[in-house]
Structures are given as structure tokens and as C-alpha cells.
XYZ file of N, CA and C in Angstrom:
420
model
N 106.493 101.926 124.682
C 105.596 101.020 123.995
C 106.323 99.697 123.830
N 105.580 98.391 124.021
C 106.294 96.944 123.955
C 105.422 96.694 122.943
N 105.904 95.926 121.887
C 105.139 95.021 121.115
C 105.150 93.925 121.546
N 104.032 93.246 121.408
C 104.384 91.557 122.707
C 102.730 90.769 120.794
N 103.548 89.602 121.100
C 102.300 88.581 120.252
C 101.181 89.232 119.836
N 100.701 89.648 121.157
C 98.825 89.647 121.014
C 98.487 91.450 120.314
N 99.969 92.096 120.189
C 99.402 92.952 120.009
C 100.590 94.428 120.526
N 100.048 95.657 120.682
C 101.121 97.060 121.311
C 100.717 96.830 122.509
N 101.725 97.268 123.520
C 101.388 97.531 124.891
C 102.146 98.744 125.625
N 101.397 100.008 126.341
C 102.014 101.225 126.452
C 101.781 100.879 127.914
N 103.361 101.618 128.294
C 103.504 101.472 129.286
C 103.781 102.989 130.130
N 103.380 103.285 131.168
C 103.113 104.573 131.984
C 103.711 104.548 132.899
N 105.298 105.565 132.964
C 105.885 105.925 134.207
C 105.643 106.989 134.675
N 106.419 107.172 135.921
C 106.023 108.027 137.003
C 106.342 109.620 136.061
N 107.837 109.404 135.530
C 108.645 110.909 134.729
C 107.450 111.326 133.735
N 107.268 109.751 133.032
C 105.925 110.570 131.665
C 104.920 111.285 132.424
N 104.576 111.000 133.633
C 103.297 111.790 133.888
C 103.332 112.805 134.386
N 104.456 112.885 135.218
C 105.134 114.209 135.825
C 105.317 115.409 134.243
N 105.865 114.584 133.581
C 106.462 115.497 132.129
C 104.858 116.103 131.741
N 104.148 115.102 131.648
C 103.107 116.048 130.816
C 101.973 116.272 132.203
N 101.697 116.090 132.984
C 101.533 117.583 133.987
C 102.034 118.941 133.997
N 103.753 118.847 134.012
C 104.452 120.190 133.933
C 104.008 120.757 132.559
N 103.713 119.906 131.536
C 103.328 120.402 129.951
C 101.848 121.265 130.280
N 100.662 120.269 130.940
C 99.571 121.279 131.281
C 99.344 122.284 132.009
N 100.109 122.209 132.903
C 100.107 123.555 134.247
C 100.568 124.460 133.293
N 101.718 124.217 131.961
C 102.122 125.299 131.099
C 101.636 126.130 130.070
N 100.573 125.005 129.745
C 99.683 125.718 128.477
C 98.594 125.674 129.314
N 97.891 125.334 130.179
C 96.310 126.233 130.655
C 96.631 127.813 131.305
N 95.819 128.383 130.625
C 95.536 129.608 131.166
C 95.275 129.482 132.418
N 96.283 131.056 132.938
C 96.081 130.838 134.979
C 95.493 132.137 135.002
N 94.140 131.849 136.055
C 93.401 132.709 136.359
C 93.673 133.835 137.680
N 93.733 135.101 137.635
C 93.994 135.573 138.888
C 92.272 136.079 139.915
N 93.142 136.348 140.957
C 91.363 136.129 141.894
C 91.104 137.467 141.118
N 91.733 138.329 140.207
C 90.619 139.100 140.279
C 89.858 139.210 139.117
N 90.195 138.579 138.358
C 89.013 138.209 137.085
C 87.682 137.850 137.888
N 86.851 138.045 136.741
C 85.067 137.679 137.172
C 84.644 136.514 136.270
N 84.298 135.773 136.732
C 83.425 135.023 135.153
C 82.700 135.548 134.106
N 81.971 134.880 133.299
C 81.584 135.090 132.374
C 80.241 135.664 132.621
N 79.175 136.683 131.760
C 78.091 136.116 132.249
C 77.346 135.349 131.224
N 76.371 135.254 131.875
C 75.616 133.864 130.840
C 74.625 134.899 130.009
N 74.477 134.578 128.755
C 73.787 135.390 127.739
C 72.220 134.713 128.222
N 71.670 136.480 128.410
C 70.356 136.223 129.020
C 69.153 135.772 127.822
N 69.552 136.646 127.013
C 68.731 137.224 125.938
C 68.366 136.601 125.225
N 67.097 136.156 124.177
C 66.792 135.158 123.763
C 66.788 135.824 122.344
N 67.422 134.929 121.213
C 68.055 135.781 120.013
C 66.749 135.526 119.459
N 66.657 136.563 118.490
C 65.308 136.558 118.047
C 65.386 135.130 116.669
N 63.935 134.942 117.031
C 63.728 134.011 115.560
C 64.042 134.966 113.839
N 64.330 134.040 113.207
C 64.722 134.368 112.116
C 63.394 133.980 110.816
N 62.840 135.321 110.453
C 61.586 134.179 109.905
C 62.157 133.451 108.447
N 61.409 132.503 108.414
C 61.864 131.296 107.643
C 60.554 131.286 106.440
N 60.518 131.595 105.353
C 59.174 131.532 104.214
C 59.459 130.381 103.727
N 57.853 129.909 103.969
C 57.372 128.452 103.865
C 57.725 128.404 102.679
N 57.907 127.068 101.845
C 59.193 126.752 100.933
C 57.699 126.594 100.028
N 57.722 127.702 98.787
C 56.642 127.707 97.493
C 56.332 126.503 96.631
N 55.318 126.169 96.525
C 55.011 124.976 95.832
C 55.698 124.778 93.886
N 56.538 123.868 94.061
C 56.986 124.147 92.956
C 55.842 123.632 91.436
N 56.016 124.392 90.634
C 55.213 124.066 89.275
C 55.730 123.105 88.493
N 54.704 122.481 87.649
C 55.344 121.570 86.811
C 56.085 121.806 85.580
N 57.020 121.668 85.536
C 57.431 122.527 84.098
C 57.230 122.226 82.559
N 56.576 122.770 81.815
C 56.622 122.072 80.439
C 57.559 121.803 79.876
N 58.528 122.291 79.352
C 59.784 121.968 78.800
C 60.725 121.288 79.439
N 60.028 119.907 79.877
C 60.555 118.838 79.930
C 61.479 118.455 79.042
N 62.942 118.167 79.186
C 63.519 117.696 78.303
C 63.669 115.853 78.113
N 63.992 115.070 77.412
C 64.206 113.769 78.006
C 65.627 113.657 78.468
N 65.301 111.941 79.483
C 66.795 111.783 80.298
C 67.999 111.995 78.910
N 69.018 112.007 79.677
C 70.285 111.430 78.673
C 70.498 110.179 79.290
N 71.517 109.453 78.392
C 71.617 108.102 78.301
C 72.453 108.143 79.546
N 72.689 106.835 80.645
C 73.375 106.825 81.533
C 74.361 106.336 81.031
N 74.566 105.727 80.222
C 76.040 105.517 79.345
C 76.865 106.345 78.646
N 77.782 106.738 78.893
C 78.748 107.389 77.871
C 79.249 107.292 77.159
N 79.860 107.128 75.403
C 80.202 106.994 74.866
C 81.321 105.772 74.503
N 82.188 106.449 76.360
C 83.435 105.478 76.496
C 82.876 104.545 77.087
N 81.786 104.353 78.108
C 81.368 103.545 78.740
C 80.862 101.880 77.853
N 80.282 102.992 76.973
C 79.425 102.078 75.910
C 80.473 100.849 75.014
N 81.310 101.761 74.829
C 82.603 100.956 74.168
C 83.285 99.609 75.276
N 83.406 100.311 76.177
C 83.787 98.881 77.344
C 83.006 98.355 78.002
N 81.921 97.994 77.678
C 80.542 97.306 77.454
C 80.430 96.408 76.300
N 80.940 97.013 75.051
C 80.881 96.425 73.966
C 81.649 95.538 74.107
N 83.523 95.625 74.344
C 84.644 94.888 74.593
C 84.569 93.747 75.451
N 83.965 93.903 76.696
C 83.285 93.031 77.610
C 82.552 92.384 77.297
N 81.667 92.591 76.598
C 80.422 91.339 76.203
C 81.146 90.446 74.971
N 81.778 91.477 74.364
C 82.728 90.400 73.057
C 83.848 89.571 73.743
N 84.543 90.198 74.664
C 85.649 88.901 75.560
C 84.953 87.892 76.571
N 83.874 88.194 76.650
C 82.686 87.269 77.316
C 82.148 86.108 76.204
N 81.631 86.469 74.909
C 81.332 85.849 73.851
C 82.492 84.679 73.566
N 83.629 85.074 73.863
C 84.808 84.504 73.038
C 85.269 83.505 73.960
N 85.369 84.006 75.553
C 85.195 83.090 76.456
C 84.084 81.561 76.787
N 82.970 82.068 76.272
C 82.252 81.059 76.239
C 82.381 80.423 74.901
N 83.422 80.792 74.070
C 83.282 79.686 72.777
C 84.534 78.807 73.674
N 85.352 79.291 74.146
C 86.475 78.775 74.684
C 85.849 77.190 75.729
N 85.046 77.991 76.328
C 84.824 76.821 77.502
C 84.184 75.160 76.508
N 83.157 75.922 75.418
C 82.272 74.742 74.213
C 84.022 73.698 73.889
N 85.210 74.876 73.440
C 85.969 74.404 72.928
C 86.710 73.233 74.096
N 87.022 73.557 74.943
C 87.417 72.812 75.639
C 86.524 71.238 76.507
N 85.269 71.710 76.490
C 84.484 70.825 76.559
C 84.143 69.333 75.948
N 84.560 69.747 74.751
C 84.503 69.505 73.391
C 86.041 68.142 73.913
N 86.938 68.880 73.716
C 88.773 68.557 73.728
C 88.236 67.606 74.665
N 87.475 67.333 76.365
C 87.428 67.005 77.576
C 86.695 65.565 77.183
N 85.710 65.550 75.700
C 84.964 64.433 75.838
C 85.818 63.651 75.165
N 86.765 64.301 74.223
C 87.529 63.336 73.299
C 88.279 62.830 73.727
N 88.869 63.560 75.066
C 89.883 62.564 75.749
C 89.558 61.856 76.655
N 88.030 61.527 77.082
C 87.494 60.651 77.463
C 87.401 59.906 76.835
N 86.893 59.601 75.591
C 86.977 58.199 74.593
C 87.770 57.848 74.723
N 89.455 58.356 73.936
C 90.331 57.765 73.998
C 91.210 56.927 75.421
N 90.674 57.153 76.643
C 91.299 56.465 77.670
C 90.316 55.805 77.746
N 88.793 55.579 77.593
C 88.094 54.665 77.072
C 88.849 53.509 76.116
N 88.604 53.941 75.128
C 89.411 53.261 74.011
C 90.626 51.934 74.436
N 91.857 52.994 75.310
C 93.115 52.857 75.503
C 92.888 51.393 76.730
N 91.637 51.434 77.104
C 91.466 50.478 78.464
C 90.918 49.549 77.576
N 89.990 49.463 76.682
C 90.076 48.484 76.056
C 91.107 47.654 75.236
N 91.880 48.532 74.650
C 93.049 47.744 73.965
C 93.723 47.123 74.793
N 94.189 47.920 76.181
C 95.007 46.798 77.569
C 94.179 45.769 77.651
N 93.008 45.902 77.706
C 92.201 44.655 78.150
C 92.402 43.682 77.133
N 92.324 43.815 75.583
C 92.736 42.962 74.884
C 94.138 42.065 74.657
N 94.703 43.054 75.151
C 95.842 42.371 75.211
C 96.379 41.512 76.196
N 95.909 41.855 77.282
C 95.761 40.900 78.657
C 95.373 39.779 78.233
N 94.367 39.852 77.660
C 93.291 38.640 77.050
C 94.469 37.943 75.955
N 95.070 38.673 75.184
C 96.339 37.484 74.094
C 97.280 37.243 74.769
N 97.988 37.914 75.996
C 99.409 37.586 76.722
C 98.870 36.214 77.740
N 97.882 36.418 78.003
C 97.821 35.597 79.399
C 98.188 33.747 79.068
N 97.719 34.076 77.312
C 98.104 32.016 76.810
C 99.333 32.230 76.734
N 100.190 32.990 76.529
C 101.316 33.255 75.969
C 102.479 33.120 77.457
N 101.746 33.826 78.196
C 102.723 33.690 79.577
C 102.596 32.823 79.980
N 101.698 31.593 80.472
C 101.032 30.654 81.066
C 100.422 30.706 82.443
N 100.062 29.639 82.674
C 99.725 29.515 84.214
C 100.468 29.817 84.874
N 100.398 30.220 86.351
C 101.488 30.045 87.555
C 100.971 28.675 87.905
N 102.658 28.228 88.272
C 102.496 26.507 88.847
C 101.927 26.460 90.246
N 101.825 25.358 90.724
C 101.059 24.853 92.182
C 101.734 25.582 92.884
N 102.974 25.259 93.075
C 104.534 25.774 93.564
C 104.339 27.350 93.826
N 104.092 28.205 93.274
C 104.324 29.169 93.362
C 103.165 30.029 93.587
N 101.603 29.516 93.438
C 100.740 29.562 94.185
C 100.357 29.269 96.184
N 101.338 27.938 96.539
C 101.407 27.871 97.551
C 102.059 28.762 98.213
N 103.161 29.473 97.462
C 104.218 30.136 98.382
C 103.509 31.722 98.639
N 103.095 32.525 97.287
C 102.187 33.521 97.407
C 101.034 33.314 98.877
N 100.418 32.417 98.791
C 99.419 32.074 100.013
C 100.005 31.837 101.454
N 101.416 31.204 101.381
C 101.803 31.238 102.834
C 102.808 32.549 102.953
N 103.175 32.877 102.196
C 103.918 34.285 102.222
C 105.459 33.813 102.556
N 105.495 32.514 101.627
C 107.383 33.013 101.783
C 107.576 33.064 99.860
N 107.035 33.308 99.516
C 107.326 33.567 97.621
C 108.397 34.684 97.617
N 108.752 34.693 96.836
C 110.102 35.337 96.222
C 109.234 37.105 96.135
């Protein structure tokens, strides 16, 4: 046997087949000429009678179903729907956490913006000078 990429690959020499030839010539039964065959069963076995299957009655003492739940079943049913319950307070809770920290980077973009708005008198203009150089691209 080769294992190759795609997969096993068996490979068949001349000895393996020789080997298990000599294996079958060893275990089949060898017939001599003077055995006879078999004969073939003439006889046709008789039918077996079969009574047509009785109409069954309805019974009165019907009992009712039992519950398809079991006791234990019922209990990890219960556990499940309560770690389900608790899960969905979880998701409200986090939902909740998800909007508040949306305001606040709300919020937080406004205060940058304000402050942009007080630094910008404070830093000043850029000069001519250093506008030209940005535009031709030799600025610092």
C-alpha cells in the first residue's frame, strides 16, 4: 500500500497473487470424479395456513396518555427556559451599556470640536510661506 496526496494506493504483485491462489486451491473443497451432485429439491413444501388476522375491538378501559415529559426532563426544561430568561435580560443589559456609549463618543466629538474651535485663534494662521511650500511639495 502507498499513501500518495490524493489518497491510499494498493499495489498488486505477481508473489501476492500467486500467495493467495496457493491460499484458495487450499481451503476449497476438492471434488473427486466420484461424487454425484446434488439433487434439486423437487417437492413443493406445503403452504402453511396463515388465520386472517381478527378484527380487533375497541377497548373500554381506555386509560389516558402519560405525560411525554419526565420528571427529570421537566426540570431541564425549567433550567433552560430560566438561563434563557436571564440571557435575554443580559442582551436588554448590554444594549442598554451599547447606547450609552454611543452618547458619550457623541458627546466626546463634540467637546474636540469645541476645542478646535478655541485653539485655532490661539495657534494662528499658517503664513503665505508655508502655504506655498505645502502646495508645491517642498514643506518641511
Amino acid at each position: 500500500m502507498l499513501v500518495l496526496a490524493i489518497g491510499e494506493k494498493y499495489v498488486i504483485t505477481a508473489t501476492s497473487v500467486a500467495k493467495h491462489i496457493a491460499y484458495i486451491e487450499e481451503v476449497r473443497p476438492v471434488t473427486t470424479g466420484l461424487d454425484e451432485p446434488r439433487q434439486v429439491a423437487t417437492t413443493v413444501a406445503t403452504e402453511l395456513e396463515v388465520d386472517p388476522p381478527k378484527a380487533s375491538r375497541a377497548t373500554t378501559d381506555d386509560q389516558s396518555r402519560q405525560v411525554a415529559t419526565s420528571p427529570d426532563e421537566s426540570r431541564y426544561v425549567a433550567r433552560l427556559e430560566g438561563e434563557l430568561e436571564f440571557l435575554r435580560g443580559q442582551v436588554v443589559v448590554k444594549d442598554k451599556q451599547i447606547g450609552e456609549l454611543t452618547e458619550r463618543a457623541r458627546e466626546t466629538n463634540h467637546l474636540i470640536a469645541g476645542l478646535q474651535k478655541m485653539l485655532t485663534p490661539l495657534l494662528g494662521a499658517p503664513s503665505a510661506d508655508f502655504i506655498r511650500d505645502i502646495r508645491t511639495g517642498t514643506g518641511e
